[in-house]
Amino acid sequence: MQPRHLVITGATSGLGLAAVRSLARHTDIHIIAGIRATSRTETLTKAIPSDRLTLLPLDVADLTSVRAFAAQVIASGQKIDALALNAGLQFSRGDLRSPQGFELTFATNHLGHFLLYTLLAPVLAEKAPVVTISSGTQNPNETAAKRFGFRDGVWTSAAALAQNAPDPTLPHDQQGRDAYAASKTANVLFARGMPRHAPHTFIAFEPGAMPGTGLARTGTLRTRLLWHTLARLILPHMGGSTPRRSGRVLARLLTTPGLPPGSYTDFTEGVGHPHPLTADPALQDELIATSRALTRI
Ligand SMILES: NC(=O)c1ccc[n+]([C@@H]2O[C@H](COP(=O)([O-])OP(=O)(O)OC[C@H]3O[C@@H](n4cnc5c(N)ncnc54)[C@H](OP(=O)(O)O)[C@@H]3O)[C@@H](O)[C@H]2O)c1
């Protein structure tokens, strides 16, 4: 049997690691994981036999690193059967910068992944699943995200968000939340807009609140304590999820042929609630054109 090759970012912890554990059950799957720090790979290397795992360096916030990673994947000569654009962080402020000078949340959660997809597109199998990881925070009118301080109205334009958090006059922590929600809106605009431009199966996945992952790592001590203790006990019973549960769904999205391109799926495998603005082709195309220009494709 020919092995299937899957590229994934952010597989050292949380959702990405859980997805790899689930994918490891398919003995024909080979994982190519983009890894920022080799010191964080111990758990991942235990999740799947070593002859079915390739680790390559990748800082997805750094466009130079993305180019080097993509070049190594292409040089391997493998056709890629699925791409999981999973790495992501939420920062406690909105004024951090990527190596190329972009707002760091937007650069990490969207722009680097946009470039990665574009560079790998020629070696992706026809109709290969390309999954972005969004979040209920992109539509706080529909979810509990409001309780965590997320708000509506954070999408300005890709051109503006690449430079600054939606409102740089707000306190740092709100800027951080706004930048995160905006980047997760970009993940949906990308998945819903790209089917007009390319033949792959773009899907935006909403994994639900998964307390205990590394996502809150730059938050205050109180936030981190809550995220790793109380939230872990309570949220899965209040409409939230766990990395294990959502990882299984992500693994299925990456391995199930024939899913509808441009769809938005949540961790219950139902149709989620993307923000209505993400259906606007003009906003989708502004994101795609701006991302092409910023990554100089
Ligand atoms: N947790 C939630 O409740 C939740 C809800 C909705 C959506 N999500 C989304 O789910 C995805 C996974 O997050 P998680 O909750 O599993 O958090 P996590 O445990 O912190 O995992 C994030 C992963 O992304 C990697 N990463 C971060 N920045 C990177 C960079 N610049 N270059 C390369 N890798 C980088 C991390 O690698 P390192 O080991 O190097 O740090 C880690 O492997 C994210 O897109 C997040 O936005 C999470």
Coordinates of C-alpha atoms and ligand atoms in Angstrom, one line a residue:
M1 CA 0.0 0.0 0.0
Q2 CA 1.3 3.5 -0.9
P3 CA 1.7 5.6 2.2
R4 CA -0.5 8.8 2.5
H5 CA 1.5 11.9 3.4
L6 CA 0.0 14.5 5.7
V7 CA 1.6 17.8 6.5
I8 CA 0.6 19.4 9.9
T9 CA 1.7 22.4 11.8
G10 CA 1.4 22.8 15.6
A11 CA 1.6 19.0 16.4
T12 CA 3.7 19.3 19.5
S13 CA 0.7 19.9 21.9
G14 CA -3.0 20.3 22.2
L15 CA -5.2 19.7 19.2
G16 CA -2.4 19.0 16.7
L17 CA -0.9 16.3 19.0
A18 CA -4.3 14.7 19.6
A19 CA -5.0 14.6 15.9
V20 CA -1.6 12.9 15.2
R21 CA -2.5 10.3 17.9
S22 CA -5.7 9.6 16.1
L23 CA -4.1 9.6 12.6
A24 CA -1.5 7.1 13.9
R25 CA -4.2 4.4 13.9
H26 CA -4.1 4.5 10.1
T27 CA -1.0 2.5 9.4
D28 CA -0.6 3.9 5.9
I29 CA -0.3 7.5 7.1
H30 CA 3.1 9.3 7.2
I31 CA 3.1 12.6 9.1
I32 CA 5.3 15.5 8.1
A33 CA 5.3 17.9 11.1
G34 CA 6.5 21.5 11.0
I35 CA 8.2 22.0 14.4
R36 CA 9.3 25.3 15.9
A37 CA 11.4 23.9 18.8
T38 CA 13.0 20.4 18.9
S39 CA 12.9 20.6 22.7
R40 CA 9.1 20.3 22.5
T41 CA 8.9 17.1 20.3
E42 CA 9.2 14.3 22.9
T43 CA 5.5 13.7 23.3
L44 CA 4.9 13.9 19.5
T45 CA 7.6 11.3 18.8
K46 CA 5.8 8.9 21.2
A47 CA 2.5 9.4 19.4
I48 CA 3.4 7.7 16.1
P49 CA 6.2 5.2 15.1
S50 CA 9.3 7.0 14.1
D51 CA 9.4 5.5 10.5
R52 CA 6.0 7.3 9.9
L53 CA 7.0 10.7 11.2
T54 CA 9.2 13.4 9.6
L55 CA 10.1 16.4 11.7
L56 CA 11.1 19.6 9.9
P57 CA 11.9 23.0 11.3
L58 CA 9.1 25.6 10.9
D59 CA 8.3 28.9 12.6
V60 CA 5.0 29.7 10.8
A61 CA 5.2 33.3 11.9
D62 CA 8.4 33.8 9.9
L63 CA 7.9 33.8 6.1
T64 CA 11.5 32.9 5.5
S65 CA 11.1 29.8 7.7
V66 CA 7.9 28.9 5.9
R67 CA 9.7 29.0 2.5
A68 CA 12.5 26.8 3.8
F69 CA 10.0 24.3 5.2
A70 CA 8.0 24.2 2.0
A71 CA 11.2 23.7 0.0
Q72 CA 12.2 20.7 2.1
V73 CA 8.7 19.1 1.7
I74 CA 8.8 19.7 -2.0
A75 CA 12.4 18.3 -2.3
S76 CA 11.2 15.1 -0.6
G77 CA 9.3 14.4 -3.9
Q78 CA 6.2 13.2 -2.1
K79 CA 2.7 14.1 -3.2
I80 CA 0.9 15.5 -0.2
D81 CA -2.5 14.1 0.6
A82 CA -3.7 16.5 3.2
L83 CA -2.6 19.7 4.9
A84 CA -3.6 20.7 8.5
L85 CA -2.9 24.4 9.1
N86 CA -3.3 24.1 12.8
A87 CA -0.5 26.0 14.7
G88 CA -1.8 29.0 16.4
L89 CA -1.5 31.2 19.5
Q90 CA -3.4 33.8 21.4
F91 CA -1.2 36.6 22.7
S92 CA -1.9 38.7 25.7
R93 CA -1.3 41.9 23.7
G94 CA -1.8 43.0 20.1
D95 CA 1.4 45.0 19.4
L96 CA 3.9 42.1 18.9
R97 CA 5.6 41.8 15.5
S98 CA 6.7 38.9 13.3
P99 CA 10.2 38.9 11.8
Q100 CA 8.8 40.6 8.7
G101 CA 7.0 43.3 10.8
F102 CA 3.4 42.0 10.7
E103 CA 1.1 41.9 13.7
L104 CA 2.2 38.6 15.3
T105 CA -1.2 37.0 15.8
F106 CA -2.2 37.6 12.2
A107 CA 1.2 36.4 10.9
T108 CA 1.1 33.2 13.0
N109 CA -2.5 32.2 12.7
H110 CA -3.1 33.3 9.1
L111 CA -0.3 34.7 6.9
G112 CA 2.3 32.0 7.4
H113 CA -0.3 29.4 6.7
F114 CA -1.5 31.2 3.6
L115 CA 2.1 31.1 2.3
L116 CA 2.6 27.5 3.3
Y117 CA -0.6 26.4 1.4
T118 CA 0.4 28.5 -1.7
L119 CA 3.9 27.0 -1.9
L120 CA 2.7 23.4 -1.3
A121 CA -0.3 23.7 -3.7
P122 CA 1.6 22.3 -6.7
V123 CA 2.4 19.1 -4.7
L124 CA -1.0 18.6 -3.1
A125 CA -3.1 15.8 -4.4
E126 CA -6.2 16.8 -6.4
K127 CA -9.0 17.7 -4.0
A128 CA -6.7 17.2 -1.0
P129 CA -8.2 18.4 2.3
V130 CA -6.7 21.8 3.5
V131 CA -8.0 22.4 7.0
T132 CA -7.7 25.7 8.8
I133 CA -8.5 25.8 12.5
S134 CA -11.0 28.6 13.4
S135 CA -12.7 29.3 16.7
G136 CA -16.0 30.3 18.1
T137 CA -14.3 33.6 19.1
Q138 CA -14.7 34.7 15.4
N139 CA -18.5 34.9 16.1
P140 CA -19.0 35.9 19.7
N141 CA -22.7 36.6 19.0
E142 CA -23.2 32.9 18.7
T143 CA -21.0 31.5 21.4
A144 CA -19.8 31.7 25.0
A145 CA -16.8 33.6 23.7
K146 CA -18.4 36.8 24.9
R147 CA -18.0 35.6 28.5
F148 CA -14.2 35.4 27.9
G149 CA -14.1 39.1 26.7
F150 CA -14.3 38.5 22.9
R151 CA -16.5 40.9 21.0
D152 CA -18.0 41.4 17.6
G153 CA -16.9 44.0 15.0
V154 CA -13.2 43.1 15.0
W155 CA -12.8 42.5 11.3
T156 CA -11.5 45.6 9.6
S157 CA -9.6 44.5 6.5
A158 CA -6.7 42.1 5.9
A159 CA -4.5 45.0 4.9
A160 CA -5.2 46.8 8.2
L161 CA -5.1 43.7 10.4
A162 CA -1.7 42.6 9.0
Q163 CA -0.3 45.8 10.5
N164 CA -2.3 46.3 13.8
A165 CA -4.8 44.8 16.1
P166 CA -8.3 46.0 15.3
D167 CA -8.3 48.9 17.8
P168 CA -4.7 49.8 19.0
T169 CA -6.2 52.3 21.5
L170 CA -7.7 49.6 23.7
P171 CA -5.9 48.0 26.7
H172 CA -3.3 45.3 25.7
D173 CA -5.3 42.3 26.8
Q174 CA -8.4 43.4 24.7
Q175 CA -6.1 44.0 21.7
G176 CA -4.8 40.5 22.1
R177 CA -8.3 39.0 22.2
D178 CA -9.4 41.2 19.2
A179 CA -6.3 40.2 17.2
Y180 CA -7.0 36.5 17.9
A181 CA -10.7 36.7 16.9
A182 CA -9.7 38.6 13.7
S183 CA -7.1 36.0 12.8
K184 CA -9.7 33.2 13.3
T185 CA -12.1 35.2 11.1
A186 CA -9.3 35.2 8.5
N187 CA -9.1 31.3 8.8
V188 CA -12.8 31.1 7.8
L189 CA -12.6 33.7 5.0
F190 CA -9.7 31.7 3.6
A191 CA -11.5 28.4 3.7
R192 CA -14.7 29.9 2.2
G193 CA -13.0 32.0 -0.4
M194 CA -10.3 29.7 -1.7
P195 CA -12.6 27.2 -3.5
R196 CA -13.1 29.9 -6.2
H197 CA -9.3 30.0 -6.7
A198 CA -8.0 26.4 -6.3
P199 CA -9.2 22.8 -6.6
H200 CA -8.4 21.6 -3.1
T201 CA -11.0 20.8 -0.4
F202 CA -10.8 23.8 1.9
I203 CA -12.5 23.3 5.3
A204 CA -12.6 25.6 8.4
F205 CA -12.8 23.6 11.6
E206 CA -14.1 24.9 14.9
P207 CA -12.7 22.6 17.6
G208 CA -14.6 24.2 20.4
A209 CA -13.2 25.4 23.7
M210 CA -10.5 22.8 24.7
P211 CA -9.2 23.9 28.1
G212 CA -5.8 22.6 29.1
T213 CA -4.0 23.2 25.8
G214 CA -1.1 25.6 25.5
L215 CA -3.3 28.3 23.9
A216 CA -3.5 30.4 27.1
R217 CA 0.2 30.3 27.7
T218 CA 0.8 34.1 27.5
G219 CA -2.2 34.9 29.7
T220 CA -2.1 36.1 33.3
L221 CA -1.4 33.7 36.1
R222 CA -5.2 33.7 36.9
T223 CA -6.1 32.9 33.3
R224 CA -3.6 30.1 33.1
L225 CA -4.7 28.6 36.4
L226 CA -8.4 28.7 35.4
W227 CA -7.6 27.3 31.9
H228 CA -5.7 24.3 33.4
T229 CA -7.9 23.5 36.3
L230 CA -11.5 24.7 36.7
A231 CA -12.2 25.2 32.9
R232 CA -10.9 21.7 32.3
L233 CA -13.5 20.3 34.6
I234 CA -16.4 22.4 33.7
L235 CA -16.2 23.5 30.0
P236 CA -16.5 20.0 28.4
H237 CA -19.9 19.7 30.1
M238 CA -21.0 23.2 29.0
G239 CA -20.7 22.9 25.3
G240 CA -16.9 22.8 25.2
S241 CA -14.7 20.0 24.0
T242 CA -11.3 18.3 24.7
P243 CA -8.2 18.0 22.5
R244 CA -8.9 14.3 22.2
R245 CA -12.4 14.7 21.0
S246 CA -11.7 17.5 18.6
G247 CA -8.4 15.8 17.5
R248 CA -10.4 12.8 16.4
V249 CA -12.7 15.0 14.3
L250 CA -9.7 16.9 12.8
A251 CA -8.2 13.5 11.8
R252 CA -11.4 12.5 10.1
L253 CA -11.6 15.8 8.2
L254 CA -8.0 15.1 6.9
T255 CA -8.8 11.6 5.8
T256 CA -12.4 11.6 4.5
P257 CA -12.7 12.1 0.8
G258 CA -15.5 14.1 -0.8
L259 CA -16.3 16.7 1.9
P260 CA -17.8 19.9 0.5
P261 CA -15.2 22.6 -0.2
G262 CA -15.6 25.8 1.7
S263 CA -17.5 24.2 4.6
Y264 CA -17.3 25.2 8.2
T265 CA -17.5 22.2 10.6
D266 CA -17.5 22.1 14.3
F267 CA -16.3 19.5 16.8
T268 CA -19.7 17.8 16.9
E269 CA -19.2 17.3 13.1
G270 CA -22.2 19.6 12.6
V271 CA -22.3 22.8 10.5
G272 CA -21.0 25.4 12.9
H273 CA -21.9 29.1 13.0
P274 CA -19.4 31.1 11.0
H275 CA -19.7 34.9 11.3
P276 CA -22.2 36.1 8.6
L277 CA -19.5 38.4 7.2
T278 CA -17.3 35.4 6.2
A279 CA -19.8 34.6 3.4
D280 CA -19.0 37.9 1.6
P281 CA -16.9 37.1 -1.5
A282 CA -15.5 40.7 -1.5
L283 CA -14.0 40.2 2.0
Q284 CA -12.7 36.7 1.1
D285 CA -11.0 38.1 -2.0
E286 CA -9.6 41.1 -0.2
L287 CA -8.0 38.6 2.3
I288 CA -6.6 36.4 -0.5
A289 CA -5.3 39.3 -2.7
T290 CA -3.8 41.1 0.3
S291 CA -2.2 37.8 1.6
R292 CA -0.7 37.2 -1.9
A293 CA 0.7 40.7 -2.0
L294 CA 2.2 40.5 1.6
T295 CA 3.8 37.1 1.0
R296 CA 4.9 38.2 -2.5
I297 CA 3.5 35.3 -4.4
Ligands
LIG1 N1 -7.7 25.6 22.8 C1 -8.8 26.0 22.4 O1 -9.8 26.2 23.2 C2 -9.0 26.4 21.0 C3 -10.3 26.8 20.5 C4 -10.5 27.1 19.2 C5 -9.4 27.1 18.3 N2 -8.2 26.7 18.8 C6 -7.1 26.6 17.8 O2 -6.6 25.3 17.8 C7 -5.2 25.4 17.2 C8 -4.3 24.6 18.1 O3 -4.2 25.3 19.4 P1 -4.2 24.5 20.8 O4 -5.3 24.9 21.6 O5 -3.9 23.1 20.5 O6 -2.9 25.2 21.5 P2 -1.4 24.6 21.8 O7 -1.5 23.4 22.7 O8 -0.7 25.8 22.3 O9 -0.8 24.2 20.4 C9 -0.4 25.2 19.5 C10 0.6 24.6 18.6 O10 1.0 25.5 17.6 C11 2.4 25.6 17.6 N3 2.9 27.0 17.3 C12 2.5 28.1 17.8 N4 3.2 29.1 17.2 C13 3.9 28.6 16.3 C14 4.8 29.1 15.3 N5 5.1 30.4 15.2 N6 5.5 28.2 14.5 C15 5.2 26.9 14.5 N7 4.4 26.3 15.4 C16 3.8 27.2 16.3 C17 2.9 25.2 19.0 O11 4.2 24.8 19.0 P3 5.3 25.1 20.2 O12 5.3 23.7 20.8 O13 6.5 25.4 19.5 O14 4.7 26.1 21.0 C18 1.9 24.1 19.3 O15 2.3 22.9 18.7 C19 -4.9 26.9 17.1 O16 -5.0 27.3 15.8 C20 -5.9 27.5 18.0 O17 -6.2 28.9 17.6 C21 -8.0 26.4 20.1

